[in-house]
JSON list of C-alpha atoms and ligand atoms in Angstrom, two decimals:
[
{"chain": "A", "resi": 1, "resn": "MET", "atom": "CA", "xyz": [-17.48, -39.17, -59.37]},
{"chain": "A", "resi": 2, "resn": "ALA", "atom": "CA", "xyz": [-17.13, -35.95, -57.52]},
{"chain": "A", "resi": 3, "resn": "LEU", "atom": "CA", "xyz": [-14.52, -33.87, -55.81]},
{"chain": "A", "resi": 4, "resn": "ARG", "atom": "CA", "xyz": [-14.84, -33.76, -52.04]},
{"chain": "A", "resi": 5, "resn": "ASN", "atom": "CA", "xyz": [-13.68, -31.04, -49.69]},
{"chain": "A", "resi": 6, "resn": "ILE", "atom": "CA", "xyz": [-10.37, -31.70, -47.96]},
{"chain": "A", "resi": 7, "resn": "VAL", "atom": "CA", "xyz": [-10.46, -31.27, -44.19]},
{"chain": "A", "resi": 8, "resn": "VAL", "atom": "CA", "xyz": [-7.51, -29.29, -42.84]},
{"chain": "A", "resi": 9, "resn": "GLU", "atom": "CA", "xyz": [-5.53, -29.46, -39.60]},
{"chain": "A", "resi": 10, "resn": "GLY", "atom": "CA", "xyz": [-7.45, -28.00, -36.69]},
{"chain": "A", "resi": 11, "resn": "ASP", "atom": "CA", "xyz": [-10.60, -29.98, -37.48]},
{"chain": "A", "resi": 12, "resn": "GLU", "atom": "CA", "xyz": [-10.95, -32.61, -34.79]},
{"chain": "A", "resi": 13, "resn": "ILE", "atom": "CA", "xyz": [-12.09, -35.26, -37.27]},
{"chain": "A", "resi": 14, "resn": "LEU", "atom": "CA", "xyz": [-8.41, -35.63, -38.21]},
{"chain": "A", "resi": 15, "resn": "THR", "atom": "CA", "xyz": [-7.57, -36.70, -34.65]},
{"chain": "A", "resi": 16, "resn": "LYS", "atom": "CA", "xyz": [-10.19, -39.45, -34.39]},
{"chain": "A", "resi": 17, "resn": "LYS", "atom": "CA", "xyz": [-9.77, -43.17, -34.97]},
{"chain": "A", "resi": 18, "resn": "CYS", "atom": "CA", "xyz": [-11.62, -44.52, -37.97]},
{"chain": "A", "resi": 19, "resn": "ARG", "atom": "CA", "xyz": [-14.08, -47.38, -37.77]},
{"chain": "A", "resi": 20, "resn": "GLU", "atom": "CA", "xyz": [-13.75, -50.60, -39.71]},
{"chain": "A", "resi": 21, "resn": "VAL", "atom": "CA", "xyz": [-15.52, -50.89, -43.06]},
{"chain": "A", "resi": 22, "resn": "VAL", "atom": "CA", "xyz": [-18.11, -53.66, -42.89]},
{"chain": "A", "resi": 23, "resn": "LYS", "atom": "CA", "xyz": [-20.21, -52.94, -45.98]},
{"chain": "A", "resi": 24, "resn": "PHE", "atom": "CA", "xyz": [-18.50, -53.36, -49.33]},
{"chain": "A", "resi": 25, "resn": "ASP", "atom": "CA", "xyz": [-21.20, -51.72, -51.37]},
{"chain": "A", "resi": 26, "resn": "ASP", "atom": "CA", "xyz": [-21.66, -49.09, -54.10]},
{"chain": "A", "resi": 27, "resn": "ARG", "atom": "CA", "xyz": [-21.35, -46.35, -51.53]},
{"chain": "A", "resi": 28, "resn": "LEU", "atom": "CA", "xyz": [-17.87, -47.53, -50.61]},
{"chain": "A", "resi": 29, "resn": "ALA", "atom": "CA", "xyz": [-16.87, -47.72, -54.28]},
{"chain": "A", "resi": 30, "resn": "GLU", "atom": "CA", "xyz": [-18.15, -44.17, -54.78]},
{"chain": "A", "resi": 31, "resn": "LEU", "atom": "CA", "xyz": [-16.19, -42.93, -51.75]},
{"chain": "A", "resi": 32, "resn": "ILE", "atom": "CA", "xyz": [-12.98, -44.53, -53.08]},
{"chain": "A", "resi": 33, "resn": "ASP", "atom": "CA", "xyz": [-13.51, -43.12, -56.59]},
{"chain": "A", "resi": 34, "resn": "ASP", "atom": "CA", "xyz": [-14.15, -39.67, -55.13]},
{"chain": "A", "resi": 35, "resn": "MET", "atom": "CA", "xyz": [-11.05, -39.91, -52.93]},
{"chain": "A", "resi": 36, "resn": "ILE", "atom": "CA", "xyz": [-8.89, -40.77, -55.95]},
{"chain": "A", "resi": 37, "resn": "GLU", "atom": "CA", "xyz": [-10.33, -37.87, -57.93]},
{"chain": "A", "resi": 38, "resn": "THR", "atom": "CA", "xyz": [-9.86, -35.49, -54.98]},
{"chain": "A", "resi": 39, "resn": "MET", "atom": "CA", "xyz": [-6.27, -36.67, -54.40]},
{"chain": "A", "resi": 40, "resn": "ARG", "atom": "CA", "xyz": [-5.35, -36.17, -58.06]},
{"chain": "A", "resi": 41, "resn": "ASP", "atom": "CA", "xyz": [-7.03, -32.78, -58.24]},
{"chain": "A", "resi": 42, "resn": "ALA", "atom": "CA", "xyz": [-4.98, -31.66, -55.21]},
{"chain": "A", "resi": 43, "resn": "GLU", "atom": "CA", "xyz": [-1.81, -33.23, -56.69]},
{"chain": "A", "resi": 44, "resn": "GLY", "atom": "CA", "xyz": [-1.39, -35.58, -53.76]},
{"chain": "A", "resi": 45, "resn": "VAL", "atom": "CA", "xyz": [0.16, -39.05, -53.71]},
{"chain": "A", "resi": 46, "resn": "GLY", "atom": "CA", "xyz": [-2.26, -40.38, -51.13]},
{"chain": "A", "resi": 47, "resn": "ILE", "atom": "CA", "xyz": [-5.43, -39.59, -49.23]},
{"chain": "A", "resi": 48, "resn": "ALA", "atom": "CA", "xyz": [-7.34, -41.09, -46.33]},
{"chain": "A", "resi": 49, "resn": "ALA", "atom": "CA", "xyz": [-11.10, -41.07, -45.72]},
{"chain": "A", "resi": 50, "resn": "PRO", "atom": "CA", "xyz": [-10.99, -38.76, -42.67]},
{"chain": "A", "resi": 51, "resn": "GLN", "atom": "CA", "xyz": [-9.39, -36.14, -44.94]},
{"chain": "A", "resi": 52, "resn": "VAL", "atom": "CA", "xyz": [-12.71, -36.00, -46.78]},
{"chain": "A", "resi": 53, "resn": "GLY", "atom": "CA", "xyz": [-14.68, -36.14, -43.53]},
{"chain": "A", "resi": 54, "resn": "ILE", "atom": "CA", "xyz": [-15.42, -39.87, -43.38]},
{"chain": "A", "resi": 55, "resn": "LEU", "atom": "CA", "xyz": [-14.30, -41.79, -40.28]},
{"chain": "A", "resi": 56, "resn": "ARG", "atom": "CA", "xyz": [-13.82, -45.14, -41.97]},
{"chain": "A", "resi": 57, "resn": "GLN", "atom": "CA", "xyz": [-10.67, -47.19, -42.50]},
{"chain": "A", "resi": 58, "resn": "VAL", "atom": "CA", "xyz": [-10.16, -46.39, -46.17]},
{"chain": "A", "resi": 59, "resn": "CYS", "atom": "CA", "xyz": [-7.08, -44.91, -47.81]},
{"chain": "A", "resi": 60, "resn": "VAL", "atom": "CA", "xyz": [-5.51, -44.82, -51.25]},
{"chain": "A", "resi": 61, "resn": "ILE", "atom": "CA", "xyz": [-2.00, -44.14, -52.44]},
{"chain": "A", "resi": 62, "resn": "GLU", "atom": "CA", "xyz": [-0.67, -43.27, -55.88]},
{"chain": "A", "resi": 63, "resn": "PRO", "atom": "CA", "xyz": [3.09, -42.89, -55.41]},
{"chain": "A", "resi": 64, "resn": "GLU", "atom": "CA", "xyz": [3.54, -42.99, -59.19]},
{"chain": "A", "resi": 65, "resn": "PRO", "atom": "CA", "xyz": [0.91, -41.70, -61.61]},
{"chain": "A", "resi": 66, "resn": "GLY", "atom": "CA", "xyz": [-1.41, -44.53, -62.60]},
{"chain": "A", "resi": 67, "resn": "TYR", "atom": "CA", "xyz": [-0.33, -46.90, -59.81]},
{"chain": "A", "resi": 68, "resn": "VAL", "atom": "CA", "xyz": [-3.18, -46.64, -57.35]},
{"chain": "A", "resi": 69, "resn": "THR", "atom": "CA", "xyz": [-3.44, -48.95, -54.36]},
{"chain": "A", "resi": 70, "resn": "GLU", "atom": "CA", "xyz": [-6.69, -49.01, -52.41]},
{"chain": "A", "resi": 71, "resn": "LEU", "atom": "CA", "xyz": [-6.44, -50.09, -48.78]},
{"chain": "A", "resi": 72, "resn": "ILE", "atom": "CA", "xyz": [-9.57, -50.93, -46.77]},
{"chain": "A", "resi": 73, "resn": "ASN", "atom": "CA", "xyz": [-9.14, -51.88, -43.09]},
{"chain": "A", "resi": 74, "resn": "PRO", "atom": "CA", "xyz": [-5.34, -52.04, -43.54]},
{"chain": "A", "resi": 75, "resn": "VAL", "atom": "CA", "xyz": [-3.05, -53.47, -40.88]},
{"chain": "A", "resi": 76, "resn": "ILE", "atom": "CA", "xyz": [0.76, -53.50, -40.87]},
{"chain": "A", "resi": 77, "resn": "ILE", "atom": "CA", "xyz": [1.76, -57.10, -40.24]},
{"chain": "A", "resi": 78, "resn": "GLU", "atom": "CA", "xyz": [5.52, -56.73, -40.67]},
{"chain": "A", "resi": 79, "resn": "GLN", "atom": "CA", "xyz": [7.94, -53.88, -40.84]},
{"chain": "A", "resi": 80, "resn": "GLU", "atom": "CA", "xyz": [11.63, -53.57, -41.42]},
{"chain": "A", "resi": 81, "resn": "GLY", "atom": "CA", "xyz": [14.32, -50.92, -41.40]},
{"chain": "A", "resi": 82, "resn": "GLU", "atom": "CA", "xyz": [14.03, -47.18, -41.15]},
{"chain": "A", "resi": 83, "resn": "GLN", "atom": "CA", "xyz": [14.14, -44.14, -43.37]},
{"chain": "A", "resi": 84, "resn": "GLU", "atom": "CA", "xyz": [13.83, -40.46, -42.72]},
{"chain": "A", "resi": 85, "resn": "GLY", "atom": "CA", "xyz": [12.63, -37.83, -45.14]},
{"chain": "A", "resi": 86, "resn": "TYR", "atom": "CA", "xyz": [10.43, -34.84, -45.74]},
{"chain": "A", "resi": 87, "resn": "GLU", "atom": "CA", "xyz": [6.74, -35.26, -46.42]},
{"chain": "A", "resi": 88, "resn": "GLY", "atom": "CA", "xyz": [3.69, -33.08, -46.71]},
{"chain": "A", "resi": 89, "resn": "CYS", "atom": "CA", "xyz": [-0.03, -33.60, -46.26]},
{"chain": "A", "resi": 90, "resn": "LEU", "atom": "CA", "xyz": [-3.06, -32.34, -48.15]},
{"chain": "A", "resi": 91, "resn": "SER", "atom": "CA", "xyz": [-4.58, -31.50, -44.76]},
{"chain": "A", "resi": 92, "resn": "VAL", "atom": "CA", "xyz": [-1.59, -29.34, -43.77]},
{"chain": "A", "resi": 93, "resn": "PRO", "atom": "CA", "xyz": [-1.25, -27.26, -46.92]},
{"chain": "A", "resi": 94, "resn": "GLY", "atom": "CA", "xyz": [1.97, -25.39, -47.55]},
{"chain": "A", "resi": 95, "resn": "TYR", "atom": "CA", "xyz": [4.13, -27.23, -45.01]},
{"chain": "A", "resi": 96, "resn": "ILE", "atom": "CA", "xyz": [6.61, -30.09, -44.97]},
{"chain": "A", "resi": 97, "resn": "GLY", "atom": "CA", "xyz": [8.30, -31.90, -42.11]},
{"chain": "A", "resi": 98, "resn": "CYS", "atom": "CA", "xyz": [10.87, -34.60, -41.55]},
{"chain": "A", "resi": 99, "resn": "VAL", "atom": "CA", "xyz": [9.52, -37.98, -40.39]},
{"chain": "A", "resi": 100, "resn": "LYS", "atom": "CA", "xyz": [11.06, -41.37, -39.55]},
{"chain": "A", "resi": 101, "resn": "ARG", "atom": "CA", "xyz": [9.24, -44.25, -41.22]},
{"chain": "A", "resi": 102, "resn": "PRO", "atom": "CA", "xyz": [9.90, -47.95, -41.74]},
{"chain": "A", "resi": 103, "resn": "MET", "atom": "CA", "xyz": [11.86, -48.75, -44.92]},
{"chain": "A", "resi": 104, "resn": "LYS", "atom": "CA", "xyz": [9.60, -51.69, -45.72]},
{"chain": "A", "resi": 105, "resn": "ILE", "atom": "CA", "xyz": [6.13, -52.69, -44.58]},
{"chain": "A", "resi": 106, "resn": "LYS", "atom": "CA", "xyz": [3.89, -55.63, -45.26]},
{"chain": "A", "resi": 107, "resn": "VAL", "atom": "CA", "xyz": [0.22, -54.70, -45.11]},
{"chain": "A", "resi": 108, "resn": "ARG", "atom": "CA", "xyz": [-2.86, -56.86, -45.00]},
{"chain": "A", "resi": 109, "resn": "ALA", "atom": "CA", "xyz": [-5.94, -55.05, -46.26]},
{"chain": "A", "resi": 110, "resn": "GLN", "atom": "CA", "xyz": [-9.23, -55.61, -48.00]},
{"chain": "A", "resi": 111, "resn": "ASN", "atom": "CA", "xyz": [-10.05, -54.41, -51.48]},
{"chain": "A", "resi": 112, "resn": "ARG", "atom": "CA", "xyz": [-13.22, -52.58, -52.50]},
{"chain": "A", "resi": 113, "resn": "THR", "atom": "CA", "xyz": [-15.15, -55.83, -52.84]},
{"chain": "A", "resi": 114, "resn": "GLY", "atom": "CA", "xyz": [-14.01, -57.15, -49.47]},
{"chain": "A", "resi": 115, "resn": "GLY", "atom": "CA", "xyz": [-11.31, -59.55, -50.68]},
{"chain": "A", "resi": 116, "resn": "LEU", "atom": "CA", "xyz": [-8.25, -59.93, -48.49]},
{"chain": "A", "resi": 117, "resn": "GLU", "atom": "CA", "xyz": [-4.91, -58.93, -50.01]},
{"chain": "A", "resi": 118, "resn": "THR", "atom": "CA", "xyz": [-1.32, -58.58, -48.85]},
{"chain": "A", "resi": 119, "resn": "PHE", "atom": "CA", "xyz": [0.94, -55.79, -50.07]},
{"chain": "A", "resi": 120, "resn": "GLU", "atom": "CA", "xyz": [4.60, -55.04, -49.65]},
{"chain": "A", "resi": 121, "resn": "PHE", "atom": "CA", "xyz": [5.67, -51.43, -49.79]},
{"chain": "A", "resi": 122, "resn": "GLU", "atom": "CA", "xyz": [9.24, -50.23, -49.84]},
{"chain": "A", "resi": 123, "resn": "GLY", "atom": "CA", "xyz": [10.96, -46.84, -49.88]},
{"chain": "A", "resi": 124, "resn": "PHE", "atom": "CA", "xyz": [8.68, -43.99, -50.92]},
{"chain": "A", "resi": 125, "resn": "ASP", "atom": "CA", "xyz": [5.70, -46.37, -51.28]},
{"chain": "A", "resi": 126, "resn": "ALA", "atom": "CA", "xyz": [6.17, -47.35, -47.62]},
{"chain": "A", "resi": 127, "resn": "VAL", "atom": "CA", "xyz": [6.23, -43.68, -46.62]},
{"chain": "A", "resi": 128, "resn": "ALA", "atom": "CA", "xyz": [3.00, -42.99, -48.50]},
{"chain": "A", "resi": 129, "resn": "ALA", "atom": "CA", "xyz": [1.21, -46.07, -47.16]},
{"chain": "A", "resi": 130, "resn": "SER", "atom": "CA", "xyz": [2.25, -45.55, -43.54]},
{"chain": "A", "resi": 131, "resn": "HIS", "atom": "CA", "xyz": [1.41, -41.83, -43.70]},
{"chain": "A", "resi": 132, "resn": "GLU", "atom": "CA", "xyz": [-2.13, -42.68, -44.91]},
{"chain": "A", "resi": 133, "resn": "MET", "atom": "CA", "xyz": [-2.55, -45.50, -42.41]},
{"chain": "A", "resi": 134, "resn": "ASP", "atom": "CA", "xyz": [-1.60, -43.06, -39.62]},
{"chain": "A", "resi": 135, "resn": "HIS", "atom": "CA", "xyz": [-4.55, -40.87, -40.71]},
{"chain": "A", "resi": 136, "resn": "LEU", "atom": "CA", "xyz": [-6.86, -43.84, -39.99]},
{"chain": "A", "resi": 137, "resn": "GLN", "atom": "CA", "xyz": [-5.59, -43.78, -36.39]},
{"chain": "A", "resi": 138, "resn": "GLY", "atom": "CA", "xyz": [-6.10, -40.03, -36.08]},
{"chain": "A", "resi": 139, "resn": "ILE", "atom": "CA", "xyz": [-2.40, -39.29, -36.39]},
{"chain": "A", "resi": 140, "resn": "LEU", "atom": "CA", "xyz": [-1.09, -36.39, -38.45]},
{"chain": "A", "resi": 141, "resn": "TYR", "atom": "CA", "xyz": [2.52, -36.42, -39.59]},
{"chain": "A", "resi": 142, "resn": "THR", "atom": "CA", "xyz": [3.06, -33.12, -37.79]},
{"chain": "A", "resi": 143, "resn": "SER", "atom": "CA", "xyz": [2.81, -34.95, -34.46]},
{"chain": "A", "resi": 144, "resn": "LYS", "atom": "CA", "xyz": [5.81, -37.14, -35.43]},
{"chain": "A", "resi": 145, "resn": "ALA", "atom": "CA", "xyz": [7.82, -34.70, -37.49]},
{"chain": "A", "resi": 146, "resn": "THR", "atom": "CA", "xyz": [10.78, -32.50, -36.83]},
{"chain": "A", "resi": 147, "resn": "ASP", "atom": "CA", "xyz": [11.56, -29.32, -38.75]},
{"chain": "A", "resi": 148, "resn": "VAL", "atom": "CA", "xyz": [7.99, -28.61, -39.91]},
{"chain": "A", "resi": 149, "resn": "HIS", "atom": "CA", "xyz": [8.27, -25.53, -42.09]},
{"chain": "A", "resi": 150, "resn": "LYS", "atom": "CA", "xyz": [7.10, -23.81, -45.24]},
{"chain": "A", "resi": 151, "resn": "PRO", "atom": "CA", "xyz": [9.48, -24.81, -48.00]},
{"chain": "A", "resi": 152, "resn": "ALA", "atom": "CA", "xyz": [11.10, -22.21, -50.22]},
{"chain": "A", "resi": 153, "resn": "PRO", "atom": "CA", "xyz": [9.39, -21.80, -53.59]},
{"chain": "A", "resi": 154, "resn": "PRO", "atom": "CA", "xyz": [10.41, -24.60, -55.97]},
{"chain": "A", "resi": 155, "resn": "GLU", "atom": "CA", "xyz": [13.46, -24.13, -58.19]},
{"chain": "A", "resi": 156, "resn": "GLU", "atom": "CA", "xyz": [12.83, -23.87, -61.89]},
{"chain": "A", "resi": 157, "resn": "ASP", "atom": "CA", "xyz": [13.89, -27.46, -62.51]},
{"chain": "A", "resi": 158, "resn": "GLY", "atom": "CA", "xyz": [11.62, -28.07, -59.53]},
{"chain": "A", "resi": 159, "resn": "ALA", "atom": "CA", "xyz": [11.78, -31.17, -57.42]},
{"chain": "A", "resi": 160, "resn": "GLU", "atom": "CA", "xyz": [8.39, -31.00, -55.75]},
{"chain": "A", "resi": 161, "resn": "GLU", "atom": "CA", "xyz": [7.58, -32.37, -52.33]},
{"chain": "A", "resi": 162, "resn": "ALA", "atom": "CA", "xyz": [4.98, -35.08, -52.18]},
{"chain": "A", "resi": 163, "resn": "ASN", "atom": "CA", "xyz": [1.61, -34.32, -50.66]},
{"chain": "A", "resi": 164, "resn": "GLU", "atom": "CA", "xyz": [-0.19, -37.08, -48.87]},
{"chain": "B", "resi": 1, "resn": "CO", "atom": "CO1", "xyz": [-1.81, -36.68, -44.93]}
]
């Protein structure tokens, strides 16, 4: 496993649509393992392949430590409700912004060996998954957000914003 460089806003790779994964091989497994390591190193709760310079439909989320979900070629097949909250992005370091997201989504995706799975995400998990899936379409949260700003330094008892 290896850390990969995180691409930041301004690089046009972040605005491109990712291609479908068709080969479920060791190279894909290595990419996913590297993405997880890179996300954790940067203290993020999610990361998408274009953020490490790869235009393929691969993203991972870890909304709670140890609970990683890997999504290959993910598609939202149902969504319900709405929520609004602040989020950040590893590719837009130092900023947060307020985004409207579905409260609940059902996602069909493949796993790292190509098997088809269905996931339901709700609340913060739905925010993380839809934020990462937007990256696969070349969409940064800043294009949907209001009130994008640099947050004040964290309080001592420090609720931290999530980085995706
Ligand atoms: Co992001």
